[in-house]
mmCIF file of C-alpha atoms in Angstrom:
data_model
loop_
_atom_site.group_PDB
_atom_site.id
_atom_site.type_symbol
_atom_site.label_atom_id
_atom_site.label_comp_id
_atom_site.label_asym_id
_atom_site.label_seq_id
_atom_site.Cartn_x
_atom_site.Cartn_y
_atom_site.Cartn_z
ATOM 1 C CA ASP A 193 0.000 0.000 0.000
ATOM 2 C CA VAL A 194 1.073 3.601 -0.637
ATOM 3 C CA VAL A 195 2.247 5.302 2.546
ATOM 4 C CA LEU A 196 1.657 9.035 2.856
ATOM 5 C CA THR A 197 3.868 10.780 5.412
ATOM 6 C CA GLN A 198 2.642 14.154 6.610
ATOM 7 C CA THR A 199 4.769 16.737 8.373
ATOM 8 C CA PRO A 200 4.560 18.363 10.771
ATOM 9 C CA PRO A 201 2.128 16.323 12.896
ATOM 10 C CA THR A 202 1.035 19.475 14.688
ATOM 11 C CA LEU A 203 1.190 23.104 13.717
ATOM 12 C CA SER A 204 0.475 26.173 15.807
ATOM 13 C CA ALA A 205 -0.264 29.410 13.986
ATOM 14 C CA THR A 206 -1.485 32.917 14.698
ATOM 15 C CA ILE A 207 -4.320 34.490 12.743
ATOM 16 C CA GLY A 208 -2.964 35.860 9.482
ATOM 17 C CA GLN A 209 0.139 33.688 9.467
ATOM 18 C CA SER A 210 0.907 31.593 6.404
ATOM 19 C CA VAL A 211 1.630 27.904 6.942
ATOM 20 C CA SER A 212 2.524 24.863 4.869
ATOM 21 C CA ILE A 213 1.938 21.142 5.324
ATOM 22 C CA SER A 214 4.001 18.520 3.530
ATOM 23 C CA CYS A 215 2.811 15.149 2.260
ATOM 24 C CA ARG A 216 5.353 12.676 0.910
ATOM 25 C CA SER A 217 4.330 9.491 -0.867
ATOM 26 C CA SER A 218 6.164 6.156 -0.888
ATOM 27 C CA GLN A 219 5.415 5.867 -4.619
ATOM 28 C CA SER A 220 4.850 8.266 -7.474
ATOM 29 C CA LEU A 221 1.202 9.357 -7.612
ATOM 30 C CA LEU A 222 1.318 10.176 -11.322
ATOM 31 C CA ASP A 223 -1.321 7.972 -12.911
ATOM 32 C CA SER A 224 -1.019 6.379 -16.347
ATOM 33 C CA ASP A 225 -3.792 8.718 -17.513
ATOM 34 C CA GLY A 226 -1.540 11.710 -16.823
ATOM 35 C CA ASP A 227 -3.422 12.921 -13.743
ATOM 36 C CA THR A 228 -2.109 12.892 -10.177
ATOM 37 C CA TYR A 229 -4.789 11.907 -7.704
ATOM 38 C CA LEU A 230 -3.605 13.630 -4.559
ATOM 39 C CA ASN A 231 -6.269 15.396 -2.513
ATOM 40 C CA TRP A 232 -6.297 17.454 0.662
ATOM 41 C CA LEU A 233 -9.063 17.247 3.262
ATOM 42 C CA LEU A 234 -9.856 19.199 6.428
ATOM 43 C CA GLN A 235 -11.655 17.655 9.366
ATOM 44 C CA ARG A 236 -12.857 20.279 11.817
ATOM 45 C CA PRO A 237 -13.484 19.142 15.409
ATOM 46 C CA GLY A 238 -16.559 16.953 15.600
ATOM 47 C CA GLN A 239 -17.244 17.164 11.869
ATOM 48 C CA SER A 240 -16.900 14.999 8.789
ATOM 49 C CA PRO A 241 -13.902 15.527 6.509
ATOM 50 C CA GLN A 242 -14.242 18.231 3.863
ATOM 51 C CA LEU A 243 -12.512 18.229 0.476
ATOM 52 C CA LEU A 244 -10.275 21.285 -0.021
ATOM 53 C CA ILE A 245 -8.033 20.464 -2.961
ATOM 54 C CA TYR A 246 -8.232 17.701 -5.586
ATOM 55 C CA SER A 247 -5.686 16.484 -8.108
ATOM 56 C CA VAL A 248 -2.818 18.339 -6.392
ATOM 57 C CA SER A 249 -3.838 21.924 -7.046
ATOM 58 C CA ASN A 250 -7.529 22.251 -7.943
ATOM 59 C CA LEU A 251 -9.578 24.190 -5.428
ATOM 60 C CA GLU A 252 -12.893 22.517 -4.581
ATOM 61 C CA SER A 253 -15.950 24.684 -5.147
ATOM 62 C CA GLY A 254 -16.668 26.974 -2.203
ATOM 63 C CA VAL A 255 -13.226 26.622 -0.641
ATOM 64 C CA PRO A 256 -11.500 29.961 0.068
ATOM 65 C CA ASN A 257 -8.586 30.783 -2.221
ATOM 66 C CA ARG A 258 -6.225 31.189 0.721
ATOM 67 C CA PHE A 259 -5.817 27.410 0.335
ATOM 68 C CA SER A 260 -3.508 26.212 -2.409
ATOM 69 C CA GLY A 261 -1.847 22.944 -3.334
ATOM 70 C CA SER A 262 1.291 22.136 -5.256
ATOM 71 C CA GLY A 263 3.713 19.333 -5.939
ATOM 72 C CA SER A 264 4.312 16.363 -8.192
ATOM 73 C CA GLU A 265 5.231 12.672 -8.205
ATOM 74 C CA THR A 266 5.959 12.041 -4.504
ATOM 75 C CA ASP A 267 6.179 15.467 -2.840
ATOM 76 C CA PHE A 268 3.153 17.646 -2.203
ATOM 77 C CA THR A 269 2.368 20.763 -0.199
ATOM 78 C CA LEU A 270 -0.752 22.424 1.106
ATOM 79 C CA LYS A 271 -0.365 26.125 1.836
ATOM 80 C CA ILE A 272 -2.707 28.350 3.793
ATOM 81 C CA SER A 273 -1.992 32.006 3.022
ATOM 82 C CA GLY A 274 -3.309 33.845 6.029
ATOM 83 C CA VAL A 275 -4.747 31.430 8.576
ATOM 84 C CA GLU A 276 -8.222 32.201 9.898
ATOM 85 C CA ALA A 277 -9.823 30.904 13.077
ATOM 86 C CA GLU A 278 -12.129 28.583 11.144
ATOM 87 C CA ASP A 279 -9.115 26.753 9.681
ATOM 88 C CA LEU A 280 -8.384 24.850 12.877
ATOM 89 C CA GLY A 281 -8.681 21.082 12.652
ATOM 90 C CA VAL A 282 -6.824 18.124 11.190
ATOM 91 C CA TYR A 283 -5.595 18.196 7.611
ATOM 92 C CA TYR A 284 -5.220 14.945 5.688
ATOM 93 C CA CYS A 285 -3.687 14.209 2.337
ATOM 94 C CA MET A 286 -5.098 11.230 0.481
ATOM 95 C CA GLN A 287 -4.181 9.444 -2.731
ATOM 96 C CA ALA A 288 -6.476 7.760 -5.206
ATOM 97 C CA THR A 289 -3.916 6.768 -7.837
ATOM 98 C CA HIS A 290 -3.115 3.352 -6.411
ATOM 99 C CA ALA A 291 -5.455 0.805 -4.839
ATOM 100 C CA PRO A 292 -6.195 0.791 -2.014
ATOM 101 C CA LEU A 293 -6.825 4.497 -1.508
ATOM 102 C CA THR A 294 -4.796 5.700 1.457
ATOM 103 C CA PHE A 295 -4.680 8.702 3.769
ATOM 104 C CA GLY A 296 -1.866 10.458 5.572
ATOM 105 C CA SER A 297 -1.733 10.403 9.358
ATOM 106 C CA GLY A 298 -2.905 13.997 9.603
ATOM 107 C CA THR A 299 -1.588 17.413 10.631
ATOM 108 C CA LYS A 300 -3.373 19.145 13.469
ATOM 109 C CA LEU A 301 -3.570 22.909 13.071
ATOM 110 C CA GLU A 302 -4.012 24.849 16.279
ATOM 111 C CA ILE A 303 -4.648 28.567 16.526
ATOM 112 C CA LYS A 304 -2.468 30.453 19.009
ATOM 113 C CA GLN B 121 -28.207 20.724 -2.278
ATOM 114 C CA VAL B 122 -26.253 17.494 -2.068
ATOM 115 C CA LYS B 123 -26.741 15.483 1.115
ATOM 116 C CA LEU B 124 -25.563 12.102 2.317
ATOM 117 C CA LEU B 125 -27.635 11.137 5.340
ATOM 118 C CA GLN B 126 -26.309 8.235 7.356
ATOM 119 C CA SER B 127 -28.134 6.024 9.823
ATOM 120 C CA GLY B 128 -27.806 6.510 13.549
ATOM 121 C CA ALA B 129 -25.335 5.136 16.058
ATOM 122 C CA ALA B 130 -25.336 1.415 16.787
ATOM 123 C CA LEU B 131 -24.331 -0.579 19.870
ATOM 124 C CA VAL B 132 -23.700 -4.185 18.916
ATOM 125 C CA LYS B 133 -22.384 -7.282 20.641
ATOM 126 C CA PRO B 134 -19.116 -8.979 19.683
ATOM 127 C CA GLY B 135 -19.633 -11.556 16.961
ATOM 128 C CA ALA B 136 -22.759 -9.883 15.638
ATOM 129 C CA SER B 137 -23.261 -7.932 12.406
ATOM 130 C CA VAL B 138 -24.384 -4.375 11.761
ATOM 131 C CA LYS B 139 -25.831 -2.788 8.639
ATOM 132 C CA MET B 140 -25.709 0.957 8.131
ATOM 133 C CA SER B 141 -27.172 3.177 5.453
ATOM 134 C CA CYS B 142 -26.239 6.276 3.472
ATOM 135 C CA LYS B 143 -29.129 8.013 1.694
ATOM 136 C CA ALA B 144 -28.125 10.376 -1.104
ATOM 137 C CA SER B 145 -30.058 13.366 -2.402
ATOM 138 C CA GLY B 146 -29.391 16.387 -4.578
ATOM 139 C CA TYR B 147 -27.441 14.614 -7.320
ATOM 140 C CA THR B 148 -27.744 11.636 -9.649
ATOM 141 C CA PHE B 149 -26.947 8.773 -7.267
ATOM 142 C CA THR B 150 -26.121 6.275 -10.000
ATOM 143 C CA ASP B 151 -23.427 8.445 -11.602
ATOM 144 C CA TYR B 152 -20.802 8.422 -8.859
ATOM 145 C CA TRP B 153 -18.943 5.823 -6.820
ATOM 146 C CA VAL B 154 -19.793 5.741 -3.121
ATOM 147 C CA SER B 155 -16.850 5.085 -0.811
ATOM 148 C CA TRP B 156 -16.887 3.984 2.799
ATOM 149 C CA VAL B 157 -14.214 5.204 5.204
ATOM 150 C CA LYS B 158 -13.409 4.093 8.768
ATOM 151 C CA GLN B 159 -12.126 6.402 11.490
ATOM 152 C CA SER B 160 -11.144 4.757 14.747
ATOM 153 C CA HIS B 161 -11.223 6.993 17.815
ATOM 154 C CA GLY B 162 -8.727 9.809 17.505
ATOM 155 C CA LYS B 163 -7.035 8.203 14.532
ATOM 156 C CA SER B 164 -6.655 8.724 10.833
ATOM 157 C CA LEU B 165 -8.886 7.541 8.015
ATOM 158 C CA GLU B 166 -9.000 4.128 6.336
ATOM 159 C CA TRP B 167 -10.639 3.421 3.006
ATOM 160 C CA ILE B 168 -12.825 0.341 3.213
ATOM 161 C CA GLY B 169 -14.111 0.113 -0.334
ATOM 162 C CA GLU B 170 -16.437 1.586 -2.911
ATOM 163 C CA ILE B 171 -19.518 0.703 -4.901
ATOM 164 C CA TYR B 172 -20.809 2.012 -8.233
ATOM 165 C CA PRO B 173 -24.572 2.328 -7.797
ATOM 166 C CA ASN B 174 -25.394 2.006 -11.484
ATOM 167 C CA SER B 175 -23.937 -1.497 -11.810
ATOM 168 C CA GLY B 176 -23.270 -2.633 -8.260
ATOM 169 C CA ALA B 177 -19.574 -3.089 -9.055
ATOM 170 C CA THR B 178 -17.350 -2.967 -5.986
ATOM 171 C CA ASN B 179 -13.696 -2.509 -5.083
ATOM 172 C CA PHE B 180 -12.318 -3.297 -1.659
ATOM 173 C CA ASN B 181 -9.283 -2.662 0.468
ATOM 174 C CA GLU B 182 -7.910 -6.192 0.992
ATOM 175 C CA LYS B 183 -7.942 -5.542 4.732
ATOM 176 C CA PHE B 184 -11.734 -5.341 4.719
ATOM 177 C CA LYS B 185 -12.570 -8.186 2.363
ATOM 178 C CA GLY B 186 -14.747 -10.614 4.255
ATOM 179 C CA LYS B 187 -15.518 -7.931 6.849
ATOM 180 C CA ALA B 188 -17.547 -5.453 4.795
ATOM 181 C CA THR B 189 -20.351 -6.013 2.294
ATOM 182 C CA LEU B 190 -21.489 -3.101 0.119
ATOM 183 C CA THR B 191 -24.886 -2.881 -1.560
ATOM 184 C CA VAL B 192 -27.181 -0.222 -2.985
ATOM 185 C CA ASP B 193 -30.885 0.327 -3.512
ATOM 186 C CA LYS B 194 -31.215 2.495 -6.617
ATOM 187 C CA SER B 195 -34.925 3.022 -6.040
ATOM 188 C CA THR B 196 -34.216 4.935 -2.818
ATOM 189 C CA SER B 197 -30.726 6.269 -3.688
ATOM 190 C CA THR B 198 -29.340 4.506 -0.653
ATOM 191 C CA ALA B 199 -26.023 2.766 -0.155
ATOM 192 C CA TYR B 200 -25.528 0.181 2.564
ATOM 193 C CA MET B 201 -22.541 -1.300 4.331
ATOM 194 C CA GLU B 202 -22.777 -4.413 6.465
ATOM 195 C CA LEU B 203 -19.952 -5.340 8.820
ATOM 196 C CA SER B 204 -19.804 -8.908 10.053
ATOM 197 C CA ARG B 205 -18.207 -10.832 12.945
ATOM 198 C CA LEU B 206 -17.683 -7.649 14.891
ATOM 199 C CA THR B 207 -14.879 -7.211 17.417
ATOM 200 C CA SER B 208 -13.734 -4.264 19.507
ATOM 201 C CA GLU B 209 -11.400 -3.340 16.630
ATOM 202 C CA ASP B 210 -14.483 -2.487 14.565
ATOM 203 C CA SER B 211 -15.614 0.211 17.013
ATOM 204 C CA ALA B 212 -15.276 3.405 14.987
ATOM 205 C CA ILE B 213 -17.068 6.111 13.056
ATOM 206 C CA TYR B 214 -17.910 5.045 9.517
ATOM 207 C CA TYR B 215 -18.393 7.639 6.783
ATOM 208 C CA CYS B 216 -19.838 7.357 3.321
ATOM 209 C CA SER B 217 -18.551 9.720 0.657
ATOM 210 C CA SER B 218 -19.274 10.411 -2.971
ATOM 211 C CA TYR B 219 -18.603 12.651 -5.966
ATOM 212 C CA PRO B 220 -15.657 11.609 -5.267
ATOM 213 C CA PHE B 221 -14.881 12.689 -1.732
ATOM 214 C CA ALA B 222 -16.517 16.087 -2.308
ATOM 215 C CA TYR B 223 -19.544 14.992 -0.330
ATOM 216 C CA TRP B 224 -19.517 13.203 3.016
ATOM 217 C CA GLY B 225 -22.159 11.829 5.310
ATOM 218 C CA GLN B 226 -22.240 12.822 8.955
ATOM 219 C CA GLY B 227 -20.858 9.462 10.040
ATOM 220 C CA THR B 228 -22.269 6.450 11.884
ATOM 221 C CA LEU B 229 -20.738 5.545 15.239
ATOM 222 C CA VAL B 230 -20.489 1.817 15.797
ATOM 223 C CA THR B 231 -19.647 0.585 19.288
ATOM 224 C CA VAL B 232 -18.916 -3.094 19.790
ATOM 225 C CA SER B 233 -19.437 -4.106 23.396
ATOM 226 C CA SER B 234 -21.032 -6.881 25.383
#
């Protein structure tokens, strides 16, 4: 199975600060169809996960543009440009290129 | 408005089975795979498997083969997951998701206890 390693495991930020989360894959996530199926999700406390970014860098409808994704092959980054209070929670990367689909272990964002 | 409405929490005895539901509305149910995801307390997410409502085709994480059975009822736009031979390791929140992963149910808490 593909292992996704997220760093850091926890992140503490002040409102307005920009932060980045890394997700490294044990295998290339470039699919034979040319797409890279790496998504980012946010799970707020007590809520279901929410899709933020799909296919590395595509912003899901309704998601603020302070969120952005980048990367290729095995190294990916989620950036939040100007953290807001509502951004607290656990961020997960997930891959859907290789079966079975797998998730990272999560990065918990705390607001100082 | 897209909604995935899951069935309520279940308390089940070890060795028993549990069947949970995920009722979709607001989109064409048969067009998108429905995935099921497990979240053990305080832990990360595990993909169990997926079903394509139009055909009933399924794909599973090997870890959950023999544990989970996925079905759908197209007439009610509802997906089901049955978990069998339950142990304490199966205590978790189970989510359904579709579109893919753009829509999530609210989760069903399963507690396995005698």
